[in-house]
CSV table of C-alpha atoms and ligand atoms in Angstrom, one decimal:
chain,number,residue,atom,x,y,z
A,602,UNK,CA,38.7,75.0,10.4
A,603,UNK,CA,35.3,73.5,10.2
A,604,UNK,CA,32.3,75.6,8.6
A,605,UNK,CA,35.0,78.2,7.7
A,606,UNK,CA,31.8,79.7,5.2
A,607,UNK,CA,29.3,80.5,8.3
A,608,UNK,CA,28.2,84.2,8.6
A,609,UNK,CA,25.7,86.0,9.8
A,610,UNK,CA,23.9,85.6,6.7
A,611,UNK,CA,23.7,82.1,6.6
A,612,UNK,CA,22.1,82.2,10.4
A,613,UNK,CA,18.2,81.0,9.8
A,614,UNK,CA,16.7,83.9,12.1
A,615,UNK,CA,16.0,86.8,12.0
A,616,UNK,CA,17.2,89.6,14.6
A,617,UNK,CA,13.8,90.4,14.6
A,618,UNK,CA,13.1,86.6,15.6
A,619,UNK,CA,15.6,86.6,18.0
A,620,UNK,CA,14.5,90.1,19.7
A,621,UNK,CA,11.1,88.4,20.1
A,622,UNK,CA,12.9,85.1,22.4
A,623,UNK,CA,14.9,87.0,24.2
A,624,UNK,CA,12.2,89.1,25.4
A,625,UNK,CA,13.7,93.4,25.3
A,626,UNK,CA,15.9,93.6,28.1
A,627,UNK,CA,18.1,90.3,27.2
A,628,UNK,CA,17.8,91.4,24.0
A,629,UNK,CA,19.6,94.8,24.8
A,630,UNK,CA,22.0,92.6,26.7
A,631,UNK,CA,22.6,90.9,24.3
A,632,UNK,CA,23.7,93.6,21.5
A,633,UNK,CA,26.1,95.3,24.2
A,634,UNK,CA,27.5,91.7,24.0
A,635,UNK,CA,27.6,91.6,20.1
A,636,UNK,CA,29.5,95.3,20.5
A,637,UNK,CA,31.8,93.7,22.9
A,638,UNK,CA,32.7,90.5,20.8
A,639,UNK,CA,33.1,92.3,17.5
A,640,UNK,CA,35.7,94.9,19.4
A,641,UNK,CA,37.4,91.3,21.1
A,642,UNK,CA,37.9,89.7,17.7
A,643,UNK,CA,39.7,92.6,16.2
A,644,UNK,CA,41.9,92.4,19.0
A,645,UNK,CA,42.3,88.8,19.1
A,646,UNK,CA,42.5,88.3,15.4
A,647,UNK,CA,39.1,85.6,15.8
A,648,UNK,CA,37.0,85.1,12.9
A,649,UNK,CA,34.2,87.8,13.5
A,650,UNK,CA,31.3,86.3,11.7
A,651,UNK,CA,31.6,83.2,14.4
A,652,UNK,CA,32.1,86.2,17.0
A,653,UNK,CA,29.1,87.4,16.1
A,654,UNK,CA,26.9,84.6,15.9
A,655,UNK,CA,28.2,83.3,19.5
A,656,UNK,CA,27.1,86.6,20.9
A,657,UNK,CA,24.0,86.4,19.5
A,658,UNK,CA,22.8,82.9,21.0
A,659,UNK,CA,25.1,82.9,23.6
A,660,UNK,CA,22.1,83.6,26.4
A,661,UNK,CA,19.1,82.3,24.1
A,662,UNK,CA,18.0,79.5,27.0
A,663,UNK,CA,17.5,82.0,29.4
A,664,UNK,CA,13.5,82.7,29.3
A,665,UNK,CA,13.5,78.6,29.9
A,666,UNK,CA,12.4,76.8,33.2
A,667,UNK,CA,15.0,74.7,34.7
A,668,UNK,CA,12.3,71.9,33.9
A,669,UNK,CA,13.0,72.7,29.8
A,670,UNK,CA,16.3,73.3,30.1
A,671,UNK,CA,17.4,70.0,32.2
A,672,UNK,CA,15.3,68.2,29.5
A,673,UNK,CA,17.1,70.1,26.3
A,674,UNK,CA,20.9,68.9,28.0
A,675,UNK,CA,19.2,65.8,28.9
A,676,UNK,CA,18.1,64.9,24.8
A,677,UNK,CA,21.7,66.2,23.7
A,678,UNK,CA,25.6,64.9,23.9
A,679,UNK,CA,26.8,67.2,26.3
A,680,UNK,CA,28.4,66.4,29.5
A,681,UNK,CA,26.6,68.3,32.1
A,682,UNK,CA,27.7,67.1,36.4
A,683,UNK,CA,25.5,67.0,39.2
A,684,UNK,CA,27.0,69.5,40.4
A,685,UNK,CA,26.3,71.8,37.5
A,686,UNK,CA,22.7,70.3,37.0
A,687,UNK,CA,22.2,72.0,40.6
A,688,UNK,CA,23.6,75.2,39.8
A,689,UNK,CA,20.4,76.6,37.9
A,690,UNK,CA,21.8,80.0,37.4
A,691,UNK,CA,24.3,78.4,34.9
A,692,UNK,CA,22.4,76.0,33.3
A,693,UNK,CA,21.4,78.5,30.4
A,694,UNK,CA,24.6,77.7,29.0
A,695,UNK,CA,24.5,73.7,28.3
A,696,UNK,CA,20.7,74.3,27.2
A,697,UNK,CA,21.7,77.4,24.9
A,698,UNK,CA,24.5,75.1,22.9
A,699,UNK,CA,21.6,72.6,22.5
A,700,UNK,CA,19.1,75.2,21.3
A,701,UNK,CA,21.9,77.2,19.1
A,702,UNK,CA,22.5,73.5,17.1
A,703,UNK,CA,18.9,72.2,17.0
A,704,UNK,CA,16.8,75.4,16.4
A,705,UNK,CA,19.2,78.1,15.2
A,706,UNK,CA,20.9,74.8,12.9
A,707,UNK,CA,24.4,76.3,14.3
A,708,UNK,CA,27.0,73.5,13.5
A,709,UNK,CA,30.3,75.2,14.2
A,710,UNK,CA,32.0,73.4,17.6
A,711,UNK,CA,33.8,76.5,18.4
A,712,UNK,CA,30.5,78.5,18.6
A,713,UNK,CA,28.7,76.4,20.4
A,714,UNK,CA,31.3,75.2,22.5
A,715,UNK,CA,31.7,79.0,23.5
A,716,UNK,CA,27.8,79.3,24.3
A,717,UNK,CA,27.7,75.9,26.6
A,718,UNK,CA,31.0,77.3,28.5
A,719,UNK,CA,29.9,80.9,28.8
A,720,UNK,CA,28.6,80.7,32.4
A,721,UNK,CA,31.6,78.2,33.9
A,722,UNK,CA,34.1,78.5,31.9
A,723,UNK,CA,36.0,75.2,31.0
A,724,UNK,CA,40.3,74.8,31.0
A,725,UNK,CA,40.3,73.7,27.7
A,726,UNK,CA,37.7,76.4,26.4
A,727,UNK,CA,38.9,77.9,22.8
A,728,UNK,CA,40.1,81.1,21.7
A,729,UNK,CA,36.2,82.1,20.9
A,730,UNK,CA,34.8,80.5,24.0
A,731,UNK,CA,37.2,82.8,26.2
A,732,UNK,CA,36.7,85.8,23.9
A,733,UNK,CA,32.1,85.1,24.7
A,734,UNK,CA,32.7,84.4,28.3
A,735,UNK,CA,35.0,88.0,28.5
A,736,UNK,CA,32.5,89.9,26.1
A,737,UNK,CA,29.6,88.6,28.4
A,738,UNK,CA,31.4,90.0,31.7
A,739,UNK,CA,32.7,93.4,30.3
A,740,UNK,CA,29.7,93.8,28.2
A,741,UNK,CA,27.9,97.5,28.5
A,742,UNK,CA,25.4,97.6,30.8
A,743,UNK,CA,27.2,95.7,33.2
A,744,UNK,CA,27.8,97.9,36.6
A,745,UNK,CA,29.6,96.9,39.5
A,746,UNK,CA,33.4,97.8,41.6
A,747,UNK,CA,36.5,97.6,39.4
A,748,UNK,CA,34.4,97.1,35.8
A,749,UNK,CA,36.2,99.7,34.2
A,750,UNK,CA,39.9,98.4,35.3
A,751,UNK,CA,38.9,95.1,34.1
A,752,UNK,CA,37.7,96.6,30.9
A,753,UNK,CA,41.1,98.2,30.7
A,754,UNK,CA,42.8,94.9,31.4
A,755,UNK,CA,40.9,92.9,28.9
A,756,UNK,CA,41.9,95.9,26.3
A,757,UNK,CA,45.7,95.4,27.2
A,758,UNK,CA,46.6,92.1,28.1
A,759,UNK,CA,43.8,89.8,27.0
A,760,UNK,CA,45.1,86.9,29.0
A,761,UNK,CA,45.2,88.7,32.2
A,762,UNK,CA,42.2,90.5,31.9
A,763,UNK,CA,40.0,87.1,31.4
A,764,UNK,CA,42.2,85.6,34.5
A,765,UNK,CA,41.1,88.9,36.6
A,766,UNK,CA,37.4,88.0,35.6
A,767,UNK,CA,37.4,84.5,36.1
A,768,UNK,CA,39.3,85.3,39.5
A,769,UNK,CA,36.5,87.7,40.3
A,770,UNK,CA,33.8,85.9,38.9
A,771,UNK,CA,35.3,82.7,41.7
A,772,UNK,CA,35.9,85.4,44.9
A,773,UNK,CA,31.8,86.9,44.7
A,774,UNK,CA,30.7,82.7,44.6
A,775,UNK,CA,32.8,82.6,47.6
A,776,UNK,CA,31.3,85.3,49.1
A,777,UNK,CA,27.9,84.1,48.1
A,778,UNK,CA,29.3,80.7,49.9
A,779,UNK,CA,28.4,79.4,46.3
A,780,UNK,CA,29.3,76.1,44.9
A,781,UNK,CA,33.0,77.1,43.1
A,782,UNK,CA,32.2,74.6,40.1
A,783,UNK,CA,36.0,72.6,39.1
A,784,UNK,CA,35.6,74.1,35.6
A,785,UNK,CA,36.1,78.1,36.4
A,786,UNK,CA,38.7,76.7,39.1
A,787,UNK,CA,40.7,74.7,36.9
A,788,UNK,CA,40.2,77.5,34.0
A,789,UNK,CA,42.3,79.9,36.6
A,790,UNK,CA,44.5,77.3,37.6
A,791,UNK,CA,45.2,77.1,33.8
A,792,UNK,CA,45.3,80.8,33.2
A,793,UNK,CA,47.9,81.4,36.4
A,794,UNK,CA,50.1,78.4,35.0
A,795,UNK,CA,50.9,79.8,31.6
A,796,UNK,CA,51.4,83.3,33.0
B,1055,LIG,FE1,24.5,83.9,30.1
B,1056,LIG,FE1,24.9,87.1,28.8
């Protein structure tokens, strides 16, 4: 129940700020994201000034170099693998936590714990962190087989719409003969026990 007070207000930037880091095309990304997370916590009941401010940061590491963004998780208290550390595709995440708390002067666990696990996924990720990680996958703009019945899922059964996506999210690393990193396998794991 920490920082119960934070809103969007009390966020030091500007969107205007923010457009300008993210560069125009992330930043669209990231609005359809916004629009996604505000429509999640009305369904899930999550506190939508936290929704809001996840989706904001949740991709702000990505115009870093893997160089900046090993150094950012390297100067900070998060647990990142080896085997993560070599998935640079993902790495955003971990570096976007550290950014959200020291630049953006975010405090709130849940919101940065949702921006370090929005890539991965994590078994024990939160209400918020599985409501970013959904929002980021069903977002608008994002095109491919199946989007709209996962869309459909997610709006139904939340639970079984974020096992579909972690499930699919697993089968195209597979494909890609990808690394399948023990957090998103464990998250499904999870998600098929308590079905
Ligand atoms: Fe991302
Ligand atoms: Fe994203």
């Amino acid at each position: 129940m920490e920082n119960k007070e934070i809103n969007l207000e009390m966020i030091p930037f500007s969107i205007e700020d923010l457009k300008n880091e993210l560069g125009e095309e992330r930043f669209r990304h990231t609005q359809a994201v916004l629009e996604a997370a505000i429509s999640l916590s009305e369904q899930l009941s999550i506190d939508l000034k936290k929704a809001k401010a996840a989706a904001l940061l949740h991709d702000i590491a990505k115009n870093k170099t893997a160089a900046e963004m090993k150094a950012l998780i390297a100067d900070s208290d998060w647990q990142v693998d080896q085997l993560e550390l070599s998935i640079l595709p993902v790495l955003h995440a971990p570096a976007g936590a550290v950014i959200a708390e020291k630049k953006y002067k975010i405090k709130d666990r849940e919101i940065l714990e949702a921006i370090r696990f929005h890539t991965l996924g994590h078994p024990q990720m939160g209400k918020l962190a599985q409501l970013i990680y959904t929002a980021d996958f069903i977002a608008e703009g994002r095109d491919f087989e199946g989007i709209d019945q996962l869309r459909e899922a997610v709006k139904l059964d939340f639970k079984r719409g974020l096992y579909l996506i972690v499930s699919r999210v697993i089968e195209y690393q597979l494909k890609q003969d990808n690394f399948i990193h023990p957090y998103s396998n464990n998250l499904r794991n999870k998600l098929i026990k308590e079905k």
